CSV table of C-alpha atoms in Angstrom, one decimal:
chain,number,residue,atom,x,y,z
A,21,MET,CA,99.1,120.6,134.9
A,22,LYS,CA,97.1,119.7,131.6
A,23,LYS,CA,99.8,122.3,129.4
A,24,LYS,CA,102.3,120.1,130.9
A,25,ASN,CA,101.1,117.1,129.6
A,26,LEU,CA,100.5,118.4,126.3
A,27,TYR,CA,104.2,119.4,126.1
A,28,VAL,CA,105.5,116.4,127.3
A,29,ALA,CA,103.1,114.5,124.8
A,30,LEU,CA,104.5,116.6,121.9
A,31,VAL,CA,108.1,115.8,122.5
A,32,CYS,CA,107.4,112.1,122.8
A,33,LEU,CA,105.4,112.4,119.5
A,34,PHE,CA,108.8,113.4,118.0
A,35,LEU,CA,111.0,111.2,119.7
A,36,SER,CA,109.1,107.9,119.2
A,37,SER,CA,110.1,108.1,115.4
A,38,PHE,CA,113.9,107.6,117.0
A,39,ASP,CA,114.0,104.2,116.3
A,40,THR,CA,117.0,102.9,116.6
A,41,SER,CA,116.4,100.5,113.9
A,42,ALA,CA,115.4,103.3,111.9
A,43,GLN,CA,118.9,103.5,109.8
A,44,ASN,CA,118.6,99.5,108.7
A,45,ARG,CA,114.8,100.4,107.3
A,46,THR,CA,114.1,99.9,103.5
A,47,TYR,CA,112.3,102.4,101.1
A,48,ASP,CA,110.2,101.2,98.3
A,49,GLY,CA,112.7,98.3,97.5
A,50,PRO,CA,115.7,96.4,98.8
A,51,ASN,CA,118.4,99.1,99.5
A,52,LYS,CA,118.7,100.5,102.6
A,53,MET,CA,118.9,104.5,102.8
A,54,ASN,CA,120.0,107.2,105.5
A,55,THR,CA,117.0,109.4,106.8
A,56,TRP,CA,118.5,111.2,109.9
A,57,SER,CA,119.9,114.7,109.8
A,58,ILE,CA,121.1,117.8,111.8
A,59,THR,CA,120.9,121.6,110.6
A,60,GLY,CA,122.6,124.3,112.5
A,61,TYR,CA,121.1,128.0,111.7
A,62,GLY,CA,122.8,131.7,112.2
A,63,GLY,CA,121.5,134.6,111.4
A,64,ILE,CA,119.6,138.1,111.9
A,65,THR,CA,116.4,138.6,113.7
A,66,LYS,CA,113.8,140.9,113.3
A,67,PHE,CA,110.7,141.9,115.8
A,68,PHE,CA,107.2,142.8,114.3
A,69,GLY,CA,104.5,144.3,116.7
A,70,ASP,CA,103.8,147.5,117.8
A,71,ILE,CA,107.3,149.1,119.1
A,72,LYS,CA,108.9,148.8,116.0
A,73,THR,CA,109.5,151.7,113.6
A,74,TYR,CA,110.1,149.6,109.9
A,75,ASP,CA,109.5,146.3,109.2
A,76,PHE,CA,112.4,145.3,107.2
A,77,LYS,CA,114.9,147.9,108.5
A,78,LEU,CA,116.2,149.5,111.3
A,79,GLY,CA,114.4,152.1,113.1
A,80,PRO,CA,115.7,155.2,115.6
A,81,GLU,CA,117.4,153.6,118.7
A,82,GLU,CA,117.5,150.3,117.2
A,83,LYS,CA,120.1,147.9,116.7
A,84,LEU,CA,120.7,144.9,114.8
A,85,THR,CA,120.1,141.8,116.4
A,86,GLY,CA,121.0,137.7,115.8
A,87,GLY,CA,120.1,134.6,116.9
A,88,TRP,CA,120.9,130.9,116.4
A,89,GLY,CA,119.2,127.6,116.1
A,90,LEU,CA,119.5,123.9,115.6
A,91,SER,CA,117.0,121.0,114.3
A,92,ILE,CA,117.3,117.4,114.1
A,93,ASN,CA,115.5,116.1,110.9
A,94,LYS,CA,113.7,112.8,110.2
A,95,GLN,CA,113.0,112.1,106.4
A,96,LEU,CA,109.9,110.4,105.9
A,97,SER,CA,109.7,110.3,102.1
A,98,PRO,CA,111.6,112.2,99.3
A,99,ILE,CA,109.0,114.9,99.9
A,100,PHE,CA,107.9,114.9,103.4
A,101,GLY,CA,109.8,115.0,106.8
A,102,VAL,CA,109.4,116.4,110.4
A,103,GLN,CA,111.7,118.0,112.3
A,104,LEU,CA,112.5,119.6,115.9
A,105,THR,CA,113.8,123.0,116.1
A,106,GLY,CA,115.1,125.4,118.6
A,107,PHE,CA,116.1,128.8,118.6
A,108,ASN,CA,117.8,131.2,121.0
A,109,GLY,CA,118.4,134.7,119.8
A,110,GLN,CA,117.5,138.8,120.9
A,111,LEU,CA,115.0,141.1,119.8
A,112,ARG,CA,114.8,144.9,119.8
A,113,GLY,CA,112.5,147.7,119.0
A,114,SER,CA,112.2,151.2,119.2
A,115,LYS,CA,108.9,153.9,118.3
A,116,MET,CA,108.9,157.5,118.4
A,117,GLY,CA,106.0,159.9,117.9
A,118,TYR,CA,103.1,161.7,118.9
A,119,ILE,CA,100.6,160.4,121.6
A,120,SER,CA,97.7,162.2,120.1
A,121,ASP,CA,96.9,165.0,117.7
A,122,PHE,CA,95.3,167.4,120.7
A,123,SER,CA,98.1,166.8,123.1
A,124,LYS,CA,101.1,167.7,120.6
A,125,LYS,CA,103.2,165.7,123.3
A,126,THR,CA,105.6,163.2,121.9
A,127,TYR,CA,107.2,160.1,123.5
A,128,ASP,CA,110.0,157.4,123.2
A,129,VAL,CA,109.7,154.1,123.8
A,130,THR,CA,112.1,151.2,123.0
A,131,PHE,CA,112.4,147.4,124.3
A,132,ASN,CA,114.9,144.9,124.4
A,133,SER,CA,114.7,141.0,124.8
A,134,PRO,CA,118.0,139.8,125.4
A,135,SER,CA,117.5,136.4,125.2
A,136,PHE,CA,114.5,134.4,123.7
A,137,VAL,CA,114.4,130.6,123.7
A,138,GLN,CA,112.0,128.7,121.2
A,139,VAL,CA,111.0,125.0,120.8
A,140,THR,CA,108.6,123.8,118.2
A,141,LEU,CA,108.1,120.5,115.9
A,142,ASP,CA,107.5,121.3,112.0
A,143,GLY,CA,106.4,119.5,109.3
A,144,THR,CA,108.3,119.7,105.9
A,145,VAL,CA,107.6,119.7,102.2
A,146,ASN,CA,110.2,119.3,99.5
A,147,VAL,CA,108.6,121.8,97.1
A,148,ASN,CA,110.6,121.1,94.1
A,149,ARG,CA,110.5,117.6,93.9
A,150,LEU,CA,106.5,118.1,94.5
A,151,LEU,CA,106.2,120.1,91.6
A,152,LEU,CA,109.4,119.4,89.3
A,153,GLY,CA,109.9,116.0,90.0
A,154,TYR,CA,113.4,114.2,90.2
A,155,LYS,CA,115.2,115.1,87.3
A,156,LYS,CA,115.2,119.2,87.7
A,157,MET,CA,117.5,121.0,90.5
A,158,ARG,CA,118.5,117.5,91.2
A,159,ARG,CA,121.3,119.3,93.6
A,160,TRP,CA,118.5,121.9,95.3
A,161,LYS,CA,115.9,121.2,97.9
A,162,VAL,CA,113.4,123.9,98.6
A,163,ASP,CA,111.4,122.9,101.4
A,164,ALA,CA,108.4,124.9,103.1
A,165,HIS,CA,108.0,124.3,106.8
A,166,LEU,CA,105.0,124.7,109.1
A,167,GLY,CA,105.0,123.8,112.9
A,168,ALA,CA,103.9,124.5,116.9
A,169,GLY,CA,105.6,125.2,120.0
A,170,ILE,CA,106.5,127.3,122.4
A,171,ILE,CA,108.5,130.4,123.2
A,172,TYR,CA,110.3,131.9,126.5
A,173,PHE,CA,111.0,135.3,126.7
A,174,HIS,CA,111.9,138.2,128.5
A,175,THR,CA,111.1,141.8,127.9
A,176,ASP,CA,113.3,145.3,129.4
A,177,LEU,CA,111.1,148.4,128.4
A,178,HIS,CA,112.3,151.9,128.6
A,179,ALA,CA,110.1,154.6,128.3
A,180,ILE,CA,110.7,158.4,128.5
A,181,ASN,CA,108.6,160.8,130.2
A,182,THR,CA,107.8,163.1,127.6
A,183,GLU,CA,107.1,165.8,130.6
A,184,THR,CA,109.6,164.9,133.0
A,185,GLY,CA,112.1,163.8,130.5
A,186,VAL,CA,112.4,161.1,132.9
A,187,ASP,CA,114.1,157.7,131.6
A,188,TRP,CA,112.1,154.7,133.4
A,189,PRO,CA,114.2,151.8,132.9
A,190,ILE,CA,111.6,148.8,133.8
A,191,LYS,CA,111.9,145.0,133.8
A,192,THR,CA,108.2,144.4,132.6
A,193,ASN,CA,107.5,140.6,132.9
A,194,THR,CA,105.7,139.5,135.8
A,195,GLY,CA,103.2,137.2,136.9
A,196,GLY,CA,100.6,138.9,134.6
A,197,SER,CA,102.5,139.1,131.4
A,198,SER,CA,100.6,136.5,129.7
A,199,LYS,CA,96.8,134.9,130.5
A,200,THR,CA,97.1,131.9,128.5
A,201,ALA,CA,100.5,130.5,128.8
A,202,GLY,CA,102.2,130.9,132.2
A,203,THR,CA,105.8,132.4,133.3
A,204,TRP,CA,109.1,130.9,133.9
A,205,GLU,CA,111.6,132.2,136.9
A,206,ARG,CA,115.3,132.2,135.7
A,207,ASN,CA,118.1,134.3,137.0
A,208,GLY,CA,115.9,136.5,139.1
A,209,SER,CA,114.0,137.2,135.7
A,210,THR,CA,110.7,136.0,134.6
A,211,TYR,CA,110.2,134.5,131.6
A,212,THR,CA,107.1,134.6,130.2
A,213,ARG,CA,105.6,131.6,128.3
A,214,GLU,CA,103.4,131.9,125.0
A,215,TRP,CA,102.3,129.0,122.1
A,216,ALA,CA,104.3,130.0,119.1
A,217,ILE,CA,103.4,129.0,115.4
A,218,PRO,CA,106.2,129.1,112.6
A,219,ALA,CA,106.5,129.2,109.0
A,220,GLY,CA,109.5,129.8,106.5
A,221,LEU,CA,110.9,128.7,103.7
A,222,SER,CA,114.6,127.1,102.9
A,223,VAL,CA,117.0,126.5,99.9
A,224,HIS,CA,119.6,123.7,100.5
A,225,TYR,CA,122.3,123.3,97.7
A,226,GLU,CA,123.9,119.1,98.3
A,227,LEU,CA,127.8,120.4,99.0
A,228,THR,CA,129.2,116.6,99.3
A,229,PRO,CA,127.7,113.1,100.3
A,230,ARG,CA,127.5,114.8,104.2
A,231,PHE,CA,127.0,118.3,103.8
A,232,ASP,CA,124.5,121.1,102.7
A,233,ILE,CA,124.7,124.4,102.6
A,234,GLY,CA,121.2,126.8,102.6
A,235,ALA,CA,119.4,129.9,103.5
A,236,ASP,CA,116.3,130.1,105.6
A,237,PHE,CA,113.9,132.7,106.6
A,238,THR,CA,111.3,131.6,109.2
A,239,TYR,CA,108.6,134.0,110.5
A,240,THR,CA,107.1,133.1,114.0
A,241,TYR,CA,103.5,133.9,114.9
A,242,VAL,CA,103.4,134.5,118.9
A,243,ASN,CA,100.1,134.0,120.7
A,244,THR,CA,100.5,137.4,122.6
A,245,GLU,CA,100.5,141.1,121.7
A,246,LYS,CA,103.0,141.7,124.5
A,247,MET,CA,106.4,140.4,123.4
A,248,ASP,CA,107.3,144.6,123.9
A,249,ALA,CA,105.3,144.7,126.9
A,250,THR,CA,102.9,147.2,125.3
A,251,VAL,CA,99.0,146.4,124.6
A,252,GLY,CA,99.1,148.5,121.3
A,253,SER,CA,96.2,151.0,122.2
A,254,ILE,CA,97.0,154.4,121.7
A,255,THR,CA,95.2,155.8,124.8
A,256,ASP,CA,97.6,153.6,126.6
A,257,TYR,CA,100.4,156.1,126.0
A,258,GLU,CA,98.6,159.4,127.2
A,259,SER,CA,99.6,157.6,130.8
A,260,GLN,CA,103.1,155.9,131.0
A,261,TYR,CA,102.0,153.6,133.4
A,262,GLY,CA,99.7,152.1,130.8
A,263,LEU,CA,102.8,150.8,128.8
A,264,TRP,CA,103.2,148.0,131.4
A,265,SER,CA,99.5,147.5,132.7
A,266,PHE,CA,99.2,144.2,130.6
A,267,GLN,CA,95.5,144.6,129.9
A,268,LYS,CA,94.0,143.6,126.6
A,269,GLY,CA,95.0,146.0,123.8
A,270,ASP,CA,93.8,146.8,120.3
A,271,SER,CA,96.7,145.6,118.5
A,272,LYS,CA,97.2,142.4,116.2
A,273,LYS,CA,99.7,139.8,117.9
A,274,ASP,CA,103.2,139.8,117.6
A,275,GLY,CA,105.7,138.0,115.7
A,276,TRP,CA,109.5,137.8,114.8
A,277,GLY,CA,111.5,136.6,112.2
A,278,MET,CA,115.1,135.2,111.5
A,279,ALA,CA,117.0,135.1,108.0
A,280,SER,CA,119.6,132.5,108.3
A,281,ILE,CA,122.3,131.0,106.7
A,282,ALA,CA,121.8,126.8,107.5
A,283,LEU,CA,124.4,124.1,107.4
A,284,THR,CA,123.3,120.5,107.3
A,285,TYR,CA,125.1,117.5,108.2
A,286,LYS,CA,123.6,114.4,107.0
A,287,LEU,CA,123.9,111.4,109.3
A,288,GLY,CA,124.2,107.5,108.5
A,289,LYS,CA,126.4,105.1,107.1
A,290,ASN,CA,128.4,105.0,103.7
A,291,ALA,CA,127.0,108.1,102.6
A,292,VAL,CA,127.0,108.5,99.0
A,293,ARG,CA,125.3,110.8,96.6
A,294,ALA,CA,123.7,110.3,92.7
A,295,LYS,CA,125.9,111.4,89.7
A,296,ASP,CA,124.4,113.2,87.1
A,297,GLY,CA,120.8,111.6,88.2
A,298,LYS,CA,122.4,107.9,88.0
A,299,TYR,CA,122.4,105.9,90.8
A,300,ASP,CA,124.4,102.5,92.0
A,301,ALA,CA,123.1,100.7,94.7
A,302,GLY,CA,126.1,98.9,95.7
A,303,SER,CA,128.5,101.9,96.1
A,304,GLY,CA,126.8,102.5,99.3
A,305,ARG,CA,123.7,104.5,100.9
A,306,TYR,CA,121.9,107.4,99.5
A,307,HIS,CA,120.2,109.9,101.7
A,308,LEU,CA,116.5,109.9,101.4
A,309,ARG,CA,116.4,114.1,101.6
A,310,TRP,CA,118.0,113.8,98.1
A,311,ALA,CA,117.4,110.5,96.3
A,312,ASN,CA,114.5,109.1,94.3
A,313,PRO,CA,114.4,105.5,96.0
A,314,GLN,CA,112.5,104.1,92.6
A,315,SER,CA,116.1,104.7,91.0
A,316,LEU,CA,117.4,102.2,93.2
A,317,ILE,CA,115.4,99.3,92.2
A,318,PRO,CA,116.8,97.9,89.2
A,319,VAL,CA,114.4,97.9,85.9
A,320,PRO,CA,113.2,94.5,84.8
A,321,TYR,CA,114.6,92.6,81.8
A,322,ASN,CA,112.3,92.3,79.4
A,323,PRO,CA,114.0,90.3,76.6
A,324,THR,CA,113.1,90.7,72.8
A,325,MET,CA,112.3,87.8,70.8
A,326,ASP,CA,116.1,88.2,69.3
A,327,ASP,CA,117.3,88.1,72.6
A,328,ALA,CA,115.5,85.0,73.6
A,329,ASP,CA,116.6,83.1,70.6
A,330,SER,CA,119.9,84.0,71.3
A,331,ILE,CA,119.8,83.1,75.0
A,332,ALA,CA,117.8,79.8,74.2
A,333,LYS,CA,120.7,78.9,71.5
A,334,ALA,CA,123.3,79.7,74.4
A,335,ASN,CA,121.5,77.5,76.7
A,336,MET,CA,120.8,74.7,74.2
A,337,PRO,CA,122.2,71.6,75.7
A,338,LYS,CA,124.6,69.6,72.9
A,339,PRO,CA,122.8,67.4,70.4
A,340,VAL,CA,122.3,63.9,72.0
A,341,ASP,CA,123.5,60.8,69.9
A,342,PRO,CA,120.1,59.4,68.3
A,343,ARG,CA,121.8,56.1,68.9
A,344,LEU,CA,121.1,56.2,72.6
A,345,TYR,CA,117.3,56.0,71.7
A,346,THR,CA,117.3,53.2,68.9
A,347,ASP,CA,117.8,49.5,69.6
A,348,THR,CA,117.9,48.5,65.7
A,349,ASP,CA,117.8,44.6,66.6
A,350,GLY,CA,115.2,45.0,69.2
A,351,ASP,CA,117.4,43.3,72.1
A,352,GLY,CA,117.1,45.6,74.7
A,353,VAL,CA,120.4,47.4,74.3
A,354,ALA,CA,120.5,50.8,72.7
A,355,ASP,CA,122.4,50.9,69.4
A,356,LEU,CA,125.4,53.4,71.1
A,357,PHE,CA,126.5,50.1,73.6
A,358,ASP,CA,125.2,47.9,71.3
A,359,LYS,CA,128.3,45.4,70.1
A,360,GLU,CA,126.5,43.4,67.7
A,361,PRO,CA,123.7,45.4,66.5
A,362,ASN,CA,122.3,42.7,63.7
A,363,THR,CA,121.4,40.0,66.6
A,364,PRO,CA,118.5,38.0,65.3
A,365,ALA,CA,115.1,39.1,67.2
A,366,GLY,CA,114.4,37.7,70.6
A,367,SER,CA,117.8,36.7,70.9
A,368,VAL,CA,119.3,36.5,74.5
A,369,VAL,CA,122.0,39.4,74.6
A,370,SER,CA,125.0,40.3,77.4
A,371,GLY,CA,125.3,44.0,78.6
A,372,GLY,CA,127.2,44.4,75.3
A,373,GLY,CA,124.6,43.6,72.8
A,374,VAL,CA,126.6,40.2,72.1
A,375,ALA,CA,124.3,37.6,71.5
A,376,MET,CA,124.4,34.5,73.7
A,377,ASP,CA,123.5,31.2,74.1
A,378,LEU,CA,121.3,30.6,77.3
A,379,ASP,CA,121.2,27.3,77.0
A,380,LYS,CA,124.9,26.8,77.1
A,381,ILE,CA,124.9,29.5,80.2
A,382,ILE,CA,122.5,26.8,82.1
A,383,ARG,CA,124.5,24.2,81.2
A,384,ASP,CA,127.6,25.5,82.2
A,385,ALA,CA,126.1,26.9,85.4
A,386,ILE,CA,124.8,23.3,86.4
A,387,LYS,CA,128.0,21.8,85.5
A,388,ASN,CA,130.6,24.0,87.2
A,389,ASN,CA,128.1,24.4,90.3
A,390,LEU,CA,128.9,28.2,90.3
A,391,PRO,CA,128.4,30.1,93.2
A,392,LYS,CA,124.8,31.0,93.5
A,393,ASP,CA,125.5,34.8,94.3
A,394,GLU,CA,127.0,35.5,90.7
A,395,CYS,CA,124.6,36.9,88.7
A,396,GLU,CA,125.7,37.8,85.1
A,397,ALA,CA,123.3,40.8,83.4
A,398,LEU,CA,121.6,39.7,80.3
A,399,PHE,CA,118.8,41.1,77.9
A,400,SER,CA,116.0,40.2,75.9
A,401,ASN,CA,112.7,41.0,74.4
A,402,ILE,CA,109.5,39.4,73.4
A,403,GLU,CA,107.4,40.6,70.6
A,404,PHE,CA,103.0,41.0,70.4
A,405,ASP,CA,100.7,40.7,68.1
A,406,THR,CA,98.8,44.2,67.3
A,407,ASP,CA,96.5,45.1,70.2
A,408,LYS,CA,97.4,42.0,71.9
A,409,ALA,CA,99.0,40.6,75.2
A,410,ILE,CA,99.0,37.0,74.4
A,411,ILE,CA,102.6,35.4,75.0
A,412,ARG,CA,103.5,33.8,71.4
A,413,ASN,CA,105.0,30.4,71.4
A,414,ALA,CA,108.5,31.5,70.5
A,415,SER,CA,108.8,33.7,73.4
A,416,LYS,CA,107.5,31.3,76.0
A,417,GLU,CA,110.3,29.4,74.9
A,418,THR,CA,112.5,31.7,76.1
A,419,LEU,CA,110.5,32.6,79.1
A,420,SER,CA,110.7,29.3,80.3
A,421,LYS,CA,114.5,29.4,79.6
A,422,VAL,CA,114.9,32.6,81.7
A,423,VAL,CA,112.6,30.9,84.6
A,424,GLU,CA,115.4,27.5,84.7
A,425,LEU,CA,118.4,30.6,84.9
A,426,LEU,CA,116.7,32.5,88.0
A,427,ASN,CA,115.9,29.0,89.7
A,428,LEU,CA,119.7,28.6,89.3
A,429,ARG,CA,120.6,31.9,90.6
A,430,PRO,CA,118.2,33.2,93.2
A,431,ASN,CA,120.8,36.6,93.4
A,432,CYS,CA,119.5,37.4,90.1
A,433,ARG,CA,116.1,39.6,89.5
A,434,ILE,CA,114.2,40.1,86.6
A,435,VAL,CA,112.7,43.7,85.1
A,436,LEU,CA,110.0,43.3,82.7
A,437,VAL,CA,109.3,46.7,81.0
A,438,GLY,CA,106.2,47.0,78.6
A,439,HIS,CA,105.9,49.0,75.2
A,440,THR,CA,103.5,49.7,72.5
A,441,ASP,CA,103.5,51.0,69.3
A,442,ALA,CA,101.5,54.4,69.0
A,443,ARG,CA,98.3,53.7,67.3
A,444,ALA,CA,95.8,54.4,69.7
A,445,SER,CA,95.5,57.2,72.6
A,446,ASP,CA,98.2,57.6,75.5
A,447,ASN,CA,96.3,56.3,78.1
A,448,TYR,CA,94.8,53.1,76.2
A,449,ASN,CA,98.6,52.3,75.3
A,450,VAL,CA,100.0,52.4,78.8
A,451,ALA,CA,97.1,50.0,80.1
A,452,LEU,CA,98.3,47.8,76.8
A,453,SER,CA,101.6,47.7,78.0
A,454,ARG,CA,100.7,46.8,81.4
A,455,ARG,CA,98.7,44.2,80.3
A,456,ARG,CA,101.7,42.7,78.5
A,457,VAL,CA,103.8,43.1,81.4
A,458,ASP,CA,101.2,41.4,83.3
A,459,ALA,CA,100.9,38.3,80.9
A,460,ALA,CA,104.8,38.0,81.0
A,461,LYS,CA,104.9,37.9,85.0
A,462,ARG,CA,102.1,35.6,84.9
A,463,PHE,CA,103.5,33.1,82.6
A,464,LEU,CA,107.0,33.1,84.8
A,465,ILE,CA,105.2,32.2,87.9
A,466,ARG,CA,103.1,29.8,86.5
A,467,ALA,CA,106.5,28.2,84.7
A,468,GLY,CA,107.4,27.2,88.1
A,469,LEU,CA,109.5,30.8,88.9
A,470,LYS,CA,110.8,30.6,92.9
A,471,GLU,CA,110.6,33.9,94.8
A,472,PRO,CA,108.1,35.6,92.5
A,473,SER,CA,109.0,38.8,94.2
A,474,ARG,CA,112.3,38.9,92.1
A,475,ILE,CA,109.9,40.6,89.2
A,476,LEU,CA,109.8,44.0,88.9
A,477,ASN,CA,107.1,45.5,86.6
A,478,GLU,CA,107.4,49.1,84.2
A,479,TYR,CA,105.3,50.1,81.4
A,480,TYR,CA,105.4,53.0,79.4
A,481,GLY,CA,102.9,52.7,76.8
A,482,GLU,CA,104.1,54.5,73.2
A,483,TYR,CA,106.7,56.7,75.0
A,484,ARG,CA,109.9,54.7,74.2
A,485,PRO,CA,109.7,53.4,70.9
A,486,VAL,CA,113.0,52.1,69.7
A,487,ALA,CA,111.6,52.1,65.7
A,488,GLU,CA,110.0,54.1,63.7
A,489,ASN,CA,106.2,53.6,63.8
A,490,THR,CA,105.9,54.4,60.4
A,491,THR,CA,106.5,51.0,58.9
A,492,VAL,CA,105.6,47.9,59.4
A,493,GLU,CA,108.6,46.5,60.9
A,494,GLY,CA,109.1,49.8,63.2
A,495,LEU,CA,105.6,48.9,64.4
A,496,GLN,CA,106.4,45.6,65.4
A,497,SER,CA,109.4,46.3,67.2
A,498,ASN,CA,107.7,48.6,69.4
A,499,ARG,CA,105.3,45.9,70.6
A,500,ARG,CA,107.2,44.4,72.8
A,501,VAL,CA,108.2,43.6,76.6
A,502,GLU,CA,111.7,43.6,77.6
A,503,ILE,CA,113.5,41.3,79.8
A,504,LYS,CA,116.5,42.4,81.9
A,505,ILE,CA,118.2,40.0,83.8
A,506,LEU,CA,120.4,41.9,86.5
A,507,PRO,CA,122.0,41.5,89.9
A,508,GLN,CA,120.2,42.3,92.6
A,509,ASN,CA,122.2,45.1,93.8
A,510,THR,CA,122.0,46.8,90.4
A,511,ILE,CA,118.1,47.3,90.9
A,512,ARG,CA,117.0,51.2,90.9
A,513,SER,CA,113.5,52.6,90.7
A,514,SER,CA,113.4,54.2,87.3
A,515,TYR,CA,109.4,55.4,87.3
A,516,PRO,CA,108.8,58.2,85.6
A,517,ALA,CA,105.9,60.7,87.0
A,518,GLY,CA,102.5,59.0,85.9
A,519,PHE,CA,103.8,55.7,86.0
A,520,ARG,CA,103.4,52.5,88.4
A,521,LYS,CA,105.1,49.5,88.7
């Protein structure tokens, strides 16, 4: 019972590798590869044991025997794999000679094993990939394989009595044929079951993406000396009945070999093969039996300095009109959009940079009693002394008029944007621009602005200059708070990272 459990465990171990998703797995990269194949074998067989005359040619009364086989192969890596192999074939042997020098009596013995069956689980090693790498012998695969399994055989022994000349045809297998494995009854005959250890070498050539052809020689060591129904002791031949006594003999264990032609069919989807050692992952799936998975991984692109320069030039944005970042007259409208780029400092201008009379706008609003939901975009700047956040007298007049206009137009909002010149650290200048905005906001509230919540604050320090910080005039232009009067529905959050309103 324990032996049966061991057989079942061996088969289950192999079948467990038949994962239905195996064809969809990846190997060393993102590309899918095929890993399964089936190989058929056909060739000649040879027995190695007591009842034989020669090792590699036929002896007297011997005939050529053959066999066939089938294996299911799973490639685990380009070098290692496993296969479940089955063989069926015939073995024959004969021996003629003297029983002993003193008797001078000859004997003739022949045996025939008409149909043996062997099943083994083998591991394979791709020798030429292991020793020579992937660039040499690309179309050739040299595999060494070693395994273990069981063999069932039935032997008929013919012994000619040297004294009477009578031929004794005997079906030799009985319940005592083996003391290590057991027997099996089939078609009225007793089959002996024994352990078998195959070892061999095979050479394959890749014909197409689907088919390989090759040659294989396998020698199988069998854990018995009774495949030919003899025990190998010369004294047993003195009595013809000793040939089938199944007692322990003196000879080595028996074995058999098979030289065969092999044809392999590679399973999987979209099968392709490499051309001159080159791989194209988009053309299909390569078989792990032949391919080098690392060749399917794209080589990382490492640009040279010239490449980097050309890439940078190709992706460089078009130059931006510098007028977008300059405001020559300091009215809060960039020169690119300013229709009057030379308005006096502190002027209140429209969205196009055209100077406007704030007093006239207020008078017209009162005189014409315009709807309160109308709001015209207006821009202006107020400037500050160096390192100061104190509102100048001229700026107070402008802010007072702004308060009057906003109270007439409750649908308007005001945005105060603080700036500084570049003559201090970044953190200091940001804090200074905030103090200037706060000073302007306090003035508006104290001047009577209704609904102070309509004031929106922004401050950027030295990061948004409107003039060069290399001249006295440029420094003065940059020390400013921009005033933007806008309709409420045009206000959008525009704070850069690191700034707060």
